[in-house]
Short mmCIF file of C-alpha atoms in Angstrom, two decimals:
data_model
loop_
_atom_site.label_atom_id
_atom_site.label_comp_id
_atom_site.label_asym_id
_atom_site.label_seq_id
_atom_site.Cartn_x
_atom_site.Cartn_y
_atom_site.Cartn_z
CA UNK A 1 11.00 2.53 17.95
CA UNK A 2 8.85 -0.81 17.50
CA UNK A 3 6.14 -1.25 15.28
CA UNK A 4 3.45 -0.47 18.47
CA UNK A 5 5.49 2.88 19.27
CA UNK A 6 5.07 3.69 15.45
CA UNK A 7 1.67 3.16 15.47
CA UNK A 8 1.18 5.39 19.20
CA UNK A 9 3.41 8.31 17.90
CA UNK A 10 3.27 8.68 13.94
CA UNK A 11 0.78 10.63 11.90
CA UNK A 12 1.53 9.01 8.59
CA UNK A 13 2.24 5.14 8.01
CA UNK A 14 2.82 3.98 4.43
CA UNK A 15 3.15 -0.04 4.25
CA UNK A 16 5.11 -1.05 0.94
CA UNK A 17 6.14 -3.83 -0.52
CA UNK A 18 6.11 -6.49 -2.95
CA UNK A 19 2.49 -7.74 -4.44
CA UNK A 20 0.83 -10.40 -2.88
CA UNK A 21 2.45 -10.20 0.81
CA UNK A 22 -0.20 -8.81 2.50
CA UNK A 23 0.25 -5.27 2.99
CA UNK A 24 -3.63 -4.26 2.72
CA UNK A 25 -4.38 -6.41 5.78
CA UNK A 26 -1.08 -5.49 7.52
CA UNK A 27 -2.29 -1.43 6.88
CA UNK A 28 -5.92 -2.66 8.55
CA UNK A 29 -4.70 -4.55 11.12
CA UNK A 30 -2.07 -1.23 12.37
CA UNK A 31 -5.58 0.60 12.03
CA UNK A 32 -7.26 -1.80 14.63
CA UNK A 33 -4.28 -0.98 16.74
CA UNK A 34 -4.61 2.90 16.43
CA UNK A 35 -8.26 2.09 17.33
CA UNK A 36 -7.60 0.52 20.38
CA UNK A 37 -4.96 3.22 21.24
CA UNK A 38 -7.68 5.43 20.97
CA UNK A 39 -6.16 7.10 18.00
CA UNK A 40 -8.81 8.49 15.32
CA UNK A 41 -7.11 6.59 11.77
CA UNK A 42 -7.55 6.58 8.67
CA UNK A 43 -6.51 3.34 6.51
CA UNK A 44 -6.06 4.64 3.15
CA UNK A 45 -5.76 2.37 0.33
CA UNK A 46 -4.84 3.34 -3.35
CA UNK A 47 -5.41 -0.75 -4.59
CA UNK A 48 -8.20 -0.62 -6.91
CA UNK A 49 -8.87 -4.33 -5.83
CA UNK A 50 -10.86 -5.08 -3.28
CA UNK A 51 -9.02 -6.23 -0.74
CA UNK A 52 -9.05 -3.89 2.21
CA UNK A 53 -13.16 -4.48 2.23
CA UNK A 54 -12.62 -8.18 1.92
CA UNK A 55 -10.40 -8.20 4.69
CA UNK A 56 -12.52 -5.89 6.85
CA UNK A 57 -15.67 -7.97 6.15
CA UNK A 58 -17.17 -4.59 4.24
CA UNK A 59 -19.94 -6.10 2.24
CA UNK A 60 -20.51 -2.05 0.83
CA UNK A 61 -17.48 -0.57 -0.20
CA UNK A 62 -17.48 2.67 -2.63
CA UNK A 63 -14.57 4.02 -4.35
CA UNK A 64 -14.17 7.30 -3.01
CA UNK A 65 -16.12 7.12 -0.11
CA UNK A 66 -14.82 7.06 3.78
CA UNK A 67 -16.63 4.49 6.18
CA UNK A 68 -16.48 4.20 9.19
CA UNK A 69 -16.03 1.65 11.61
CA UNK A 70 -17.52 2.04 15.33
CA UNK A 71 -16.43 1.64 18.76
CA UNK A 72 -19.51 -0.64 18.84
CA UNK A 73 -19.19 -2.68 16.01
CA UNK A 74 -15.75 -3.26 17.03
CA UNK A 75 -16.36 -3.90 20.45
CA UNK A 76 -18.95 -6.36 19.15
CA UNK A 77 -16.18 -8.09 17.55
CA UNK A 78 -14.16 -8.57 20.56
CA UNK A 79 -11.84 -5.99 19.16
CA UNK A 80 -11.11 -3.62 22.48
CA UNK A 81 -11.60 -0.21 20.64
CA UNK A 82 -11.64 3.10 21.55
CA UNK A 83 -11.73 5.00 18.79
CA UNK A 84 -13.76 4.29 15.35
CA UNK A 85 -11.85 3.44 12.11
CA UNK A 86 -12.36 4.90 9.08
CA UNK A 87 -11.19 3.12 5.61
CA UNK A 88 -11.46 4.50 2.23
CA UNK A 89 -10.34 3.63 -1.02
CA UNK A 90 -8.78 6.29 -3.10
CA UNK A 91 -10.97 7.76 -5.73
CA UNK A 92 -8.42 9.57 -8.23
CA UNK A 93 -10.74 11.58 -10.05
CA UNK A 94 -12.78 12.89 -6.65
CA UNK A 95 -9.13 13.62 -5.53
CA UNK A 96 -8.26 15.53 -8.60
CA UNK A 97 -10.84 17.45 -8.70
CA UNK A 98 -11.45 18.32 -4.68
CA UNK A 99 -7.50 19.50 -5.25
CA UNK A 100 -8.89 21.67 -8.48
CA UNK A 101 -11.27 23.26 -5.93
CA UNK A 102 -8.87 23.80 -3.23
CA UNK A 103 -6.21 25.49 -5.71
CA UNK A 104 -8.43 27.27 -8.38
CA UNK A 105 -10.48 30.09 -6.47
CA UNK A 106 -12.27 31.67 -9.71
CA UNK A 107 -15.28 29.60 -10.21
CA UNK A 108 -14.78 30.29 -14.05
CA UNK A 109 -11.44 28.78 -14.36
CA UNK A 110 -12.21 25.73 -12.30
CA UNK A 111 -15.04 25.61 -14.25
CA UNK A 112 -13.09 25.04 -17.99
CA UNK A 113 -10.50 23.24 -16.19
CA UNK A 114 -12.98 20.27 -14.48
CA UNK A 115 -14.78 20.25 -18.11
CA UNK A 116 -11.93 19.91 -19.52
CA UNK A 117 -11.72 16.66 -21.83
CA UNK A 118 -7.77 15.74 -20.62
CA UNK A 119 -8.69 16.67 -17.38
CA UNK A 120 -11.02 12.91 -17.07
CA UNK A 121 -8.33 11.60 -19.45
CA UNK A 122 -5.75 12.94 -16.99
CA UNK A 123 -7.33 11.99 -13.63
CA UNK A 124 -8.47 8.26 -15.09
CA UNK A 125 -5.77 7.34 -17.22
CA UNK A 126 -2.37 9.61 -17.34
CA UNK A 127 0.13 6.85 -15.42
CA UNK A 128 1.14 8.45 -12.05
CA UNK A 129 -2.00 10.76 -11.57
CA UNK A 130 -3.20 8.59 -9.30
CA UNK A 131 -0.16 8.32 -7.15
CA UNK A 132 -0.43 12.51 -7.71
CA UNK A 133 -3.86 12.29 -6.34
CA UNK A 134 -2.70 10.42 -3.14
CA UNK A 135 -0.18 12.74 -2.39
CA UNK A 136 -2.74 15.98 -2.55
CA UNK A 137 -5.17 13.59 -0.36
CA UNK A 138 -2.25 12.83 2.29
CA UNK A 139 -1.44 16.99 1.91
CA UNK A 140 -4.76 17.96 2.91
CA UNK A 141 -5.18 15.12 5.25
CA UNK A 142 -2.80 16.17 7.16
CA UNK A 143 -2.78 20.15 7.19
CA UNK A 144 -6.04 19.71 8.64
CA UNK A 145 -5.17 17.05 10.81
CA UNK A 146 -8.99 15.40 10.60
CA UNK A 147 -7.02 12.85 11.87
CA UNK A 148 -4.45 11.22 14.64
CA UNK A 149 -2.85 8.58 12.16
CA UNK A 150 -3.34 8.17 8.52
CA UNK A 151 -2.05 5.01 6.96
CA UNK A 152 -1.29 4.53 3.37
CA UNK A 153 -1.34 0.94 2.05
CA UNK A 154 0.08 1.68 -1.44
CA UNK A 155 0.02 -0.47 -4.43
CA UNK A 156 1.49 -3.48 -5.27
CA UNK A 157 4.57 -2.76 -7.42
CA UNK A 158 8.08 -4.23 -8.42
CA UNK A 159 9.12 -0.77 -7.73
CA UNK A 160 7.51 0.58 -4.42
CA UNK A 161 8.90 3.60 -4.54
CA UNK A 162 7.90 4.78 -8.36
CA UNK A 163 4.89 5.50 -5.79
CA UNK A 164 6.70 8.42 -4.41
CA UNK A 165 8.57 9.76 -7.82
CA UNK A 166 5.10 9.21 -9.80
CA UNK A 167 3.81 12.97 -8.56
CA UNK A 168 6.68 14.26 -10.34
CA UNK A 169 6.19 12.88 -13.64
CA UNK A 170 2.72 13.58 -13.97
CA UNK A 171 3.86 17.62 -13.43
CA UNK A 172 6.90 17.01 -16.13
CA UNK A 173 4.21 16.18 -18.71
CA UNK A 174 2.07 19.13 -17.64
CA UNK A 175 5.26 21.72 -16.89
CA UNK A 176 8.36 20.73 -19.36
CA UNK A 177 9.16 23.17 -21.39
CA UNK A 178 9.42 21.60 -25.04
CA UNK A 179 5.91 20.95 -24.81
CA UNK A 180 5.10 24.37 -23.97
CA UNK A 181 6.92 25.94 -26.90
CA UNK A 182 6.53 22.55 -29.54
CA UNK A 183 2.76 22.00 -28.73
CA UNK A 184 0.65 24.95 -27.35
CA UNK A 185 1.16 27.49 -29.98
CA UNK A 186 1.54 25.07 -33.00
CA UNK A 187 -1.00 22.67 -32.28
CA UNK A 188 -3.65 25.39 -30.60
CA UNK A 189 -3.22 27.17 -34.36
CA UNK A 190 -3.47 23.53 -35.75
CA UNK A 191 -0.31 23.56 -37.62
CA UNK A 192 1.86 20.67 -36.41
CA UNK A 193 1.77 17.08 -37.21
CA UNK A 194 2.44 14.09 -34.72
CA UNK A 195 5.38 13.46 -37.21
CA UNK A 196 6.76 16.81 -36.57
CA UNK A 197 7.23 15.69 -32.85
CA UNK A 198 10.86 14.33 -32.09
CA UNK A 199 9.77 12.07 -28.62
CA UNK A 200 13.02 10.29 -27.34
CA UNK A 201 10.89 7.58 -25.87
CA UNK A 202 10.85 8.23 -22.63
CA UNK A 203 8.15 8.34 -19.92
CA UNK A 204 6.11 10.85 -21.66
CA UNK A 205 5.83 9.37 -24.75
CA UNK A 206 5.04 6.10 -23.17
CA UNK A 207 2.38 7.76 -21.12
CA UNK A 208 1.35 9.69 -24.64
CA UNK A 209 1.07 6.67 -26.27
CA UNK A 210 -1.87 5.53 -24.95
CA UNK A 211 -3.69 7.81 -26.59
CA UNK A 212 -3.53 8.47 -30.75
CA UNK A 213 -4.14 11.26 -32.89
CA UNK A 214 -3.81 14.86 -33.20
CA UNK A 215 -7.13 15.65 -30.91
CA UNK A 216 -5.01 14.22 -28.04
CA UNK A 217 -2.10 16.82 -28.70
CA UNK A 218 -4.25 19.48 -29.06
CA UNK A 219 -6.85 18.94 -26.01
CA UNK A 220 -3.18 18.41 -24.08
CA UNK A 221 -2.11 21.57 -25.32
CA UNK A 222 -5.03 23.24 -24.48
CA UNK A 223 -4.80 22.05 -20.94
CA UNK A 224 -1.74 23.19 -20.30
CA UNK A 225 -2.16 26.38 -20.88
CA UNK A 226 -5.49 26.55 -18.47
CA UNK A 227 -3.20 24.62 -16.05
CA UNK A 228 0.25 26.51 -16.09
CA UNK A 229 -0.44 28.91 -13.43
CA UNK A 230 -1.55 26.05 -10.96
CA UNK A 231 1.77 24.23 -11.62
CA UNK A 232 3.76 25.50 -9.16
CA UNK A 233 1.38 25.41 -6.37
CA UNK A 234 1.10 21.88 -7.17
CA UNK A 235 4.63 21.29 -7.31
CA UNK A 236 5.58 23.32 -4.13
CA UNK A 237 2.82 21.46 -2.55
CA UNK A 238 4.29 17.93 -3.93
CA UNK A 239 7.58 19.09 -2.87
CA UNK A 240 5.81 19.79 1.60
CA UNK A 241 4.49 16.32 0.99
CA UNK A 242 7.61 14.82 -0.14
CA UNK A 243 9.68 16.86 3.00
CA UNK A 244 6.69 15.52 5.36
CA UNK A 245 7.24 11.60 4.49
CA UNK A 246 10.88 12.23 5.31
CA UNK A 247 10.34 14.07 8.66
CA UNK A 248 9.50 12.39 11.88
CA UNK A 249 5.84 12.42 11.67
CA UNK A 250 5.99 9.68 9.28
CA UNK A 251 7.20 5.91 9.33
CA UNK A 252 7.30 3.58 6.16
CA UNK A 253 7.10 -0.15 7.08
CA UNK A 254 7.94 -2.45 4.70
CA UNK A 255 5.84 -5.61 4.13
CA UNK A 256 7.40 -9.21 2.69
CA UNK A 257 6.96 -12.93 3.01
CA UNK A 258 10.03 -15.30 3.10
CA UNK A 259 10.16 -16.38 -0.61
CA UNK A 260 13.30 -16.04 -2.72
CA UNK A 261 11.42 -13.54 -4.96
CA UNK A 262 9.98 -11.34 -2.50
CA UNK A 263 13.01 -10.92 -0.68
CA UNK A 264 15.33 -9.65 -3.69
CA UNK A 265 12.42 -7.89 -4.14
CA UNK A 266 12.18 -6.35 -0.57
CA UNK A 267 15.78 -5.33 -0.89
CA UNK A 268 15.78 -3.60 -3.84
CA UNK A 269 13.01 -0.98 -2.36
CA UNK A 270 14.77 -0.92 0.80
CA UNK A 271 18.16 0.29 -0.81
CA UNK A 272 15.83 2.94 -3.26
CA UNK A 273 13.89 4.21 -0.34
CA UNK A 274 17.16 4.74 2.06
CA UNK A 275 18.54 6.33 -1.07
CA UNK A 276 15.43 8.59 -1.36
CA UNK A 277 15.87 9.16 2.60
CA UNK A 278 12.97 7.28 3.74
CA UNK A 279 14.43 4.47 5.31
CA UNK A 280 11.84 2.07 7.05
CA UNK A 281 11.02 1.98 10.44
CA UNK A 282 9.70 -1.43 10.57
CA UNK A 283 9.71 -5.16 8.48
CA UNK A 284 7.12 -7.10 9.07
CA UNK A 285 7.70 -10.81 7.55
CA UNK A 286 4.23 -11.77 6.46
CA UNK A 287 3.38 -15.45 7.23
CA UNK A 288 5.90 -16.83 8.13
CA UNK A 289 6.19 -20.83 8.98
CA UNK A 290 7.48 -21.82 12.61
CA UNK A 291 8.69 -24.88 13.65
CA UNK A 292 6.08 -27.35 14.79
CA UNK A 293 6.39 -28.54 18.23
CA UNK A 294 8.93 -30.67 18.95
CA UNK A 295 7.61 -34.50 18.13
CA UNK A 296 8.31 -37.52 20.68
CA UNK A 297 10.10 -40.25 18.71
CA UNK A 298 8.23 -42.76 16.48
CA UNK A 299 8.14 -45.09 18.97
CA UNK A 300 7.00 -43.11 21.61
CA UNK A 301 4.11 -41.63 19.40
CA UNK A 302 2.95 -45.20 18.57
CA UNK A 303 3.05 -45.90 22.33
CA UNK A 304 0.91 -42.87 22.65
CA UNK A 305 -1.70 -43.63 20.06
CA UNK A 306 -1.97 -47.31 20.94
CA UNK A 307 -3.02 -46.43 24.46
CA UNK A 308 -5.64 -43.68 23.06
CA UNK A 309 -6.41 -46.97 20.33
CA UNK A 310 -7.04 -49.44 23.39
CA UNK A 311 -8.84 -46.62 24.79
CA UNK A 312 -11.22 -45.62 22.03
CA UNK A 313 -11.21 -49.17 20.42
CA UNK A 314 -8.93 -47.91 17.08
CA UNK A 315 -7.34 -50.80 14.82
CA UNK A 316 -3.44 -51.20 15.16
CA UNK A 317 -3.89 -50.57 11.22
CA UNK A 318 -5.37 -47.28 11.57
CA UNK A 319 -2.85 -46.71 14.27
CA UNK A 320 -0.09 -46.87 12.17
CA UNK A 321 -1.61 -44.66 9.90
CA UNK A 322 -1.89 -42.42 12.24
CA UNK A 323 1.03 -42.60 12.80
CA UNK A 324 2.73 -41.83 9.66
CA UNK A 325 0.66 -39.13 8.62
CA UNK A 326 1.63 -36.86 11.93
CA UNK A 327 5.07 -37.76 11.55
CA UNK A 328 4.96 -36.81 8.06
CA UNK A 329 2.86 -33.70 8.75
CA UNK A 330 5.99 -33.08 11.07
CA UNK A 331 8.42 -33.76 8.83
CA UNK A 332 6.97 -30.95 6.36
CA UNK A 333 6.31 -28.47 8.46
CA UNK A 334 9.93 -28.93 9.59
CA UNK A 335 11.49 -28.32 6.49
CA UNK A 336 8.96 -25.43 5.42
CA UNK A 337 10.34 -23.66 9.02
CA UNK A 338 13.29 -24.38 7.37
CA UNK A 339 12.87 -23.26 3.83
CA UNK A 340 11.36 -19.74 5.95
CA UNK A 341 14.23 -19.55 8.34
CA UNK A 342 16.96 -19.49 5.58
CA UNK A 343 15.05 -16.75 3.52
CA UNK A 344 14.56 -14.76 6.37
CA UNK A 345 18.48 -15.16 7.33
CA UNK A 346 19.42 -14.26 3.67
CA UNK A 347 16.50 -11.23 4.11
CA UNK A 348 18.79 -9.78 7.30
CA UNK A 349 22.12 -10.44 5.63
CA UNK A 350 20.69 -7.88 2.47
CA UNK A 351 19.09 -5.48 4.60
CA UNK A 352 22.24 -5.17 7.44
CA UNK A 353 21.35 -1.96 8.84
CA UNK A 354 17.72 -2.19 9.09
CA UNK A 355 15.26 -3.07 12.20
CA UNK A 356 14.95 -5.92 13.34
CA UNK A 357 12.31 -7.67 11.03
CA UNK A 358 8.39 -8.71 12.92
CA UNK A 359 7.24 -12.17 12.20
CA UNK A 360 4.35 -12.82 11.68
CA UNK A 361 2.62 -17.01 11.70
CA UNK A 362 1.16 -17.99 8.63
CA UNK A 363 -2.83 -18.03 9.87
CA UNK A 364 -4.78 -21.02 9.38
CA UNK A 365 -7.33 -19.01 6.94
CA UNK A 366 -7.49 -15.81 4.87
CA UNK A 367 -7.92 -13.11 6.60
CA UNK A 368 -11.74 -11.44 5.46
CA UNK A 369 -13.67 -10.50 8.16
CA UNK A 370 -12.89 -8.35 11.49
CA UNK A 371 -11.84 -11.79 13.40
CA UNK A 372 -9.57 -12.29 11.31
CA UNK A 373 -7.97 -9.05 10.92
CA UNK A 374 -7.89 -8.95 14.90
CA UNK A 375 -6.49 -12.25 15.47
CA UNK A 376 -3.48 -10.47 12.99
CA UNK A 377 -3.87 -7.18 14.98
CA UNK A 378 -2.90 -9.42 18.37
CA UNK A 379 -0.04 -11.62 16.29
CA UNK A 380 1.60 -8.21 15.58
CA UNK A 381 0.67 -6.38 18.68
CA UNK A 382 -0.37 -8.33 21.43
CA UNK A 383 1.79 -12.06 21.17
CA UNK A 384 4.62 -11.15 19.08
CA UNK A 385 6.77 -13.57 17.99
CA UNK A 386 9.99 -11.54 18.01
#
């Protein structure tokens, strides 16, 4: 299936991959797409930077909240819509607490649990409760299928798919049982000391170690046990979500560039996500360099620009000038087609059973408006270059 059949058939789309490649406008640009299929998407994006609003041209952009696109103000952009596009950047705590009202029917205990002091520390700052909050916001998403095609642009990581195990993590410190015997009756009765806490050093205590004191413990303690009987909804629901991205409604396409770096780095989450049974559906090799047309010989370039000279009354010194700047404007590009070609070559040799990878030109600009974005939408959709 190529990366238009993905984007006609799937429900869920997560792009991943290294930082810096340009997965935010590759996640817009598949939304265009869906747009123009006539597909009612979502683009998703859990970066806290502002990059899917730069790209889109989105001079208002709100954490939290969904715009929308139109058929008209993409027609108006040349863009042959459909269907609107809505965008959103993830809000953790709105998601948190809209999956608080969802699971928690007795307006009392939602109530102590929202006004909870861990529960801002928990939805702001616990690592992985914001990857936990995506994964309740893709749940709901798509039980109540609002919409044709939601696509995820995740964050940029060394480790793409720490996305997916994050959920997890953030129930472990919530659910595991030595805190549930160490720290809710001792510290609730206020008779343990942070010294008489034997932490290995492992995730939790690196997560716990943003925060000091006993007031910590104790308001973590405290949340816990208003939170144990939601646990296991939470976990059986991370547990559908985790099933869906690994059934056939949902494609992961993985996002690089042809540097050293990125590819190593593009392999490694390609080996942990087939290992996690989410193998990628599509590689998309993010501006990549192409060799330039192919140059007439010195000579008969001079020839060329000595008749344009006679023409347009040049010097033979600016001629030759001329000259020697294309040829060594060909001469780079050459070896930076080059330079691409043998990443890319290495890229296939580390990844041997996956698709076939998407190139993608570099542009001759950033992408941050809609014409931009489009002009990508058509290099992956409309002229690819296969």
């Amino acid at each position: 299936m190529n990366l238009g059949q993905l984007v006609e058939k799937k429900r869920i789309i997560l792009t991943m991959g290294p930082g810096g490649v340009g997965k935010t406008t590759v996640a817009a640009a598949l939304g265009l797409q869906a747009a123009t299929l006539g597909r009612k998407a979502l683009v998703l994006t859990l970066d806290p930077a502002m990059r899917l609003a730069n790209a889109m041209g989105l001079e208002t952009f709100a954490v939290g909240q969904r715009s929308e696109l139109s058929t008209e103000s993409l027609r108006a952009m040349n863009i042959p819509a459909t269907q609107a596009l809505s965008v959103e950047m993830l809000d953790t705590h709105k998601a948190w607490t809209d999956a608080i009202f969802r699971a928690v029917s007795d307006p009392s205990l939602r109530k102590r649990i929202l006004h909870h002091p861990f529960f801002e520390r928990m939805s702001k700052d616990l690592a992985g409760a914001r990857e936990y909050a995506a994964m309740e916001e893709i749940y709901n998403l798509y039980l109540r299928g609002a919409y044709d095609l939601v696509i995820l642009d995740t964050p940029p990581t060394v480790h793409g798919v720490d996305f997916l195990e994050a959920p997890d993590r953030v129930l472990d410190v919530l659910e595991h049982d030595a805190y549930r015997w160490l720290m809710r009756p001792a510290l609730l009765a206020g008779k343990m000391g942070l010294r008489m806490l034997n932490f290995s050093g492992g995730y939790a205590i690196r997560t716990l170690s943003r925060f000091t004191g006993m007031e910590f413990l104790k308001d973590l303690a405290g949340f816990v046990d208003l939170f144990s009987g939601l646990l296991e909804g939470f976990r059986q629901r991370a547990s559908v979500v985790r099933a869906t991205l690994r059934s056939d409604v949902t494609s992961f396409v993985l996002v690089t560039v042809a540097q050293k770096g990125a590819v190593d780095e593009t392999a490694t989450l390609y080996r942990r996500l087939k290992n996690q049974k989410m193998a990628p559906d599509a590689l998309v090799v993010n501006r990549f360099t192409f060799p330039p047309a192919q140059l007439i010989d010195s000579g008969g370039c001079n020839d060329e620009l000595t008749e344009l000279a006679r023409r347009d009354r040049i010097s033979e010194s600016d001629v030759r000038l001329i000259t020697e700047t294309v040829i060594s404007a060909y001469e780079t590009m050459l070896k930076l087609s080059q330079r691409d070609r043998a990443a890319l070559d290495s890229l296939k040799k580390l990844l041997p059973n996956c698709c076939d990878p998407h190139t993608v030109a570099m542009m001759d600009e950033d992408i941050h408006d809609l014409h931009g974005l489009e002009k990508l939408r058509m290099a992956l959709f409309e002229n690819p270059n296969d």
